[in-house]
Amino acid sequence: MPLYTYMEYDVHSDNGYSYCIKMRGVGNKEMSKGGDYDFFEIHHNGKMILRYNPFGILYDNRYMTVNASKDYFIKVPLSNGSFALFFGGWFFGCGEAPEMIVVVVSGDKAKVVFDDNAYSYKYTSGENFSMEYVDDVEGLYDSYTVEFTENFLKPRTKYKIWREGNMLKYKSWK
């Protein structure tokens, strides 16, 4: 099947290394009106350093940023030459949260360090990046308003990813 590039983004590390992030698809020449895509690639110095096929359809990051952003990824600087990229999945409206993929990029290497379900209920961008989320959203859309109430969150395992210095940290709690 033919592969198509829907969008390309130039991204730079703090020390000036340049990368090209490509949102790609299979079979369709153009991205759907919904804005979803099949997989992504990261290129550095004209060479592909990562191609990643998720378990679901990829989408913008609205479910990771509590609708604060509809960009196709979040970039979190870690050190002068490295950063993390967060990619979001499509929400199908069932009990599973959308997919979230975290890639760490450094020099000529890119590695997926996280791929699981995540629907964020708290998000802070920028230098103090943090995200709190759940992976189970069964019943979230039972009413006309989507609210992460204390009653909704209490029985679920909650997770947090945040930037501390030049690292991403992770924890979970009930």
Short mmCIF file of C-alpha atoms in Angstrom, two decimals:
data_model
loop_
_atom_site.label_atom_id
_atom_site.label_comp_id
_atom_site.label_asym_id
_atom_site.label_seq_id
_atom_site.Cartn_x
_atom_site.Cartn_y
_atom_site.Cartn_z
CA MET A 1 0.00 0.00 0.00
CA PRO A 2 1.24 3.50 -0.70
CA LEU A 3 2.38 5.70 2.19
CA TYR A 4 1.55 9.40 2.27
CA THR A 5 2.90 12.29 4.30
CA TYR A 6 0.06 14.48 5.61
CA MET A 7 2.07 17.01 7.60
CA GLU A 8 5.68 17.81 8.41
CA TYR A 9 7.03 19.84 11.32
CA ASP A 10 10.54 21.11 11.89
CA VAL A 11 11.59 20.77 15.52
CA HIS A 12 14.88 21.86 17.09
CA SER A 13 16.65 20.88 20.27
CA ASP A 14 18.02 23.67 22.45
CA ASN A 15 21.52 23.03 21.08
CA GLY A 16 20.30 23.55 17.49
CA TYR A 17 19.90 19.99 16.20
CA SER A 18 17.13 19.87 13.62
CA TYR A 19 14.47 17.17 13.27
CA CYS A 20 11.54 16.62 10.94
CA ILE A 21 8.38 15.06 12.40
CA LYS A 22 6.12 13.52 9.75
CA MET A 23 2.47 12.55 10.28
CA ARG A 24 1.80 9.80 7.76
CA GLY A 25 -0.99 7.61 6.49
CA VAL A 26 -1.65 4.48 4.49
CA GLY A 27 -3.93 4.35 1.47
CA ASN A 28 -5.39 7.89 1.52
CA LYS A 29 -3.51 10.67 -0.27
CA GLU A 30 -4.86 13.32 2.10
CA MET A 31 -5.51 13.43 5.82
CA SER A 32 -9.16 12.85 6.70
CA LYS A 33 -11.35 15.84 7.60
CA GLY A 34 -11.24 14.57 11.18
CA GLY A 35 -7.47 15.10 11.26
CA ASP A 36 -6.41 11.59 12.18
CA TYR A 37 -3.33 9.80 10.87
CA ASP A 38 -1.86 6.29 10.99
CA PHE A 39 1.74 6.62 12.18
CA PHE A 40 4.61 9.07 12.57
CA GLU A 41 8.28 9.28 11.65
CA ILE A 42 11.15 11.30 13.05
CA HIS A 43 14.00 12.27 10.71
CA HIS A 44 17.40 13.75 11.57
CA ASN A 45 20.05 14.80 9.04
CA GLY A 46 18.02 13.25 6.21
CA LYS A 47 17.82 9.86 7.93
CA MET A 48 14.74 8.30 9.51
CA ILE A 49 15.58 7.61 13.15
CA LEU A 50 12.11 6.36 14.18
CA ARG A 51 8.95 5.10 12.51
CA TYR A 52 6.23 4.24 14.99
CA ASN A 53 2.99 2.40 14.31
CA PRO A 54 0.63 2.79 17.28
CA PHE A 55 -2.04 0.30 18.27
CA GLY A 56 -4.76 2.83 17.34
CA ILE A 57 -5.37 5.86 15.14
CA LEU A 58 -3.41 9.00 16.05
CA TYR A 59 -4.98 12.41 16.47
CA ASP A 60 -4.22 15.81 17.95
CA ASN A 61 -3.37 16.22 21.64
CA ARG A 62 -6.67 17.62 22.99
CA TYR A 63 -7.16 14.61 25.30
CA MET A 64 -3.71 15.13 26.84
CA THR A 65 -4.03 18.90 27.34
CA VAL A 66 -7.61 19.14 28.67
CA ASN A 67 -8.50 20.80 25.34
CA ALA A 68 -5.89 23.55 25.85
CA SER A 69 -4.20 22.63 22.56
CA LYS A 70 -5.05 20.81 19.36
CA ASP A 71 -1.48 20.57 18.08
CA TYR A 72 -0.31 17.20 16.83
CA PHE A 73 2.34 16.74 19.50
CA ILE A 74 3.70 18.31 22.66
CA LYS A 75 7.43 19.04 22.86
CA VAL A 76 8.99 19.03 26.33
CA PRO A 77 12.67 20.12 26.48
CA LEU A 78 14.73 17.89 28.77
CA SER A 79 18.33 19.00 28.31
CA ASN A 80 20.35 21.07 25.86
CA GLY A 81 20.33 18.22 23.32
CA SER A 82 17.24 16.18 24.18
CA PHE A 83 13.48 16.53 24.39
CA ALA A 84 10.35 14.44 24.73
CA LEU A 85 7.48 14.37 22.24
CA PHE A 86 3.95 13.40 23.33
CA PHE A 87 1.59 12.09 20.64
CA GLY A 88 -2.13 11.54 21.20
CA GLY A 89 -4.59 9.00 19.92
CA TRP A 90 -8.16 9.08 18.72
CA PHE A 91 -10.90 8.72 21.34
CA PHE A 92 -13.45 6.13 20.30
CA GLY A 93 -15.95 7.00 23.06
CA CYS A 94 -15.82 3.68 24.87
CA GLY A 95 -14.36 2.89 28.30
CA GLU A 96 -10.74 3.02 27.17
CA ALA A 97 -8.92 6.32 27.16
CA PRO A 98 -7.14 7.38 23.95
CA GLU A 99 -3.59 6.24 23.31
CA MET A 100 -0.64 8.39 24.41
CA ILE A 101 2.86 7.84 23.07
CA VAL A 102 5.99 9.45 24.55
CA VAL A 103 9.21 9.55 22.53
CA VAL A 104 12.56 10.80 23.86
CA VAL A 105 14.82 12.30 21.19
CA SER A 106 18.53 12.87 21.74
CA GLY A 107 21.15 13.39 19.05
CA ASP A 108 20.59 10.86 16.29
CA LYS A 109 18.38 8.58 18.40
CA ALA A 110 14.67 8.50 19.16
CA LYS A 111 13.06 5.94 21.45
CA VAL A 112 9.46 5.27 22.47
CA VAL A 113 9.48 5.22 26.28
CA PHE A 114 5.71 5.05 26.85
CA ASP A 115 2.68 3.80 24.91
CA ASP A 116 -0.55 3.33 26.83
CA ASN A 117 -4.03 4.77 27.30
CA ALA A 118 -4.28 8.25 28.85
CA TYR A 119 -7.03 10.87 29.18
CA SER A 120 -5.79 13.90 31.05
CA TYR A 121 -7.81 15.76 33.67
CA LYS A 122 -5.03 18.18 34.67
CA TYR A 123 -2.36 19.72 32.44
CA THR A 124 0.39 22.32 32.83
CA SER A 125 2.42 23.38 29.80
CA GLY A 126 5.85 24.97 29.49
CA GLU A 127 8.76 24.83 31.94
CA ASN A 128 6.58 23.25 34.64
CA PHE A 129 5.16 20.60 32.33
CA SER A 130 2.96 18.05 34.08
CA MET A 131 0.00 15.91 33.18
CA GLU A 132 -2.36 13.95 35.42
CA TYR A 133 -4.53 11.36 33.72
CA VAL A 134 -6.56 8.18 33.96
CA ASP A 135 -6.58 5.19 31.62
CA ASP A 136 -10.19 4.17 32.35
CA VAL A 137 -12.93 6.60 31.29
CA GLU A 138 -15.93 4.27 31.48
CA GLY A 139 -18.98 6.45 32.18
CA LEU A 140 -17.23 9.79 31.52
CA TYR A 141 -19.60 10.59 28.64
CA ASP A 142 -22.79 9.40 30.37
CA SER A 143 -23.97 12.99 30.85
CA TYR A 144 -24.03 15.98 28.52
CA THR A 145 -20.97 17.54 30.17
CA VAL A 146 -17.61 15.83 30.42
CA GLU A 147 -16.38 16.37 33.96
CA PHE A 148 -13.65 14.69 35.92
CA THR A 149 -15.44 14.95 39.26
CA GLU A 150 -14.07 13.63 42.54
CA ASN A 151 -16.69 10.83 42.40
CA PHE A 152 -15.52 9.88 38.91
CA LEU A 153 -11.79 9.94 39.82
CA LYS A 154 -11.97 8.31 43.26
CA PRO A 155 -12.25 4.62 42.23
CA ARG A 156 -9.71 4.94 39.38
CA THR A 157 -5.95 4.69 39.32
CA LYS A 158 -4.51 8.11 38.60
CA TYR A 159 -1.18 8.76 36.90
CA LYS A 160 1.15 11.72 36.64
CA ILE A 161 4.01 12.49 34.26
CA TRP A 162 6.02 15.62 34.91
CA ARG A 163 9.30 17.29 34.05
CA GLU A 164 11.82 17.63 36.85
CA GLY A 165 15.16 19.08 35.78
CA ASN A 166 16.22 17.24 32.65
CA MET A 167 14.07 14.16 33.30
CA LEU A 168 10.49 13.00 32.98
CA LYS A 169 9.15 11.40 36.13
CA TYR A 170 6.13 9.15 36.51
CA LYS A 171 3.94 7.93 39.37
CA SER A 172 0.57 6.33 39.97
CA TRP A 173 -1.83 6.22 42.93
CA LYS A 174 -5.35 5.14 43.82
#
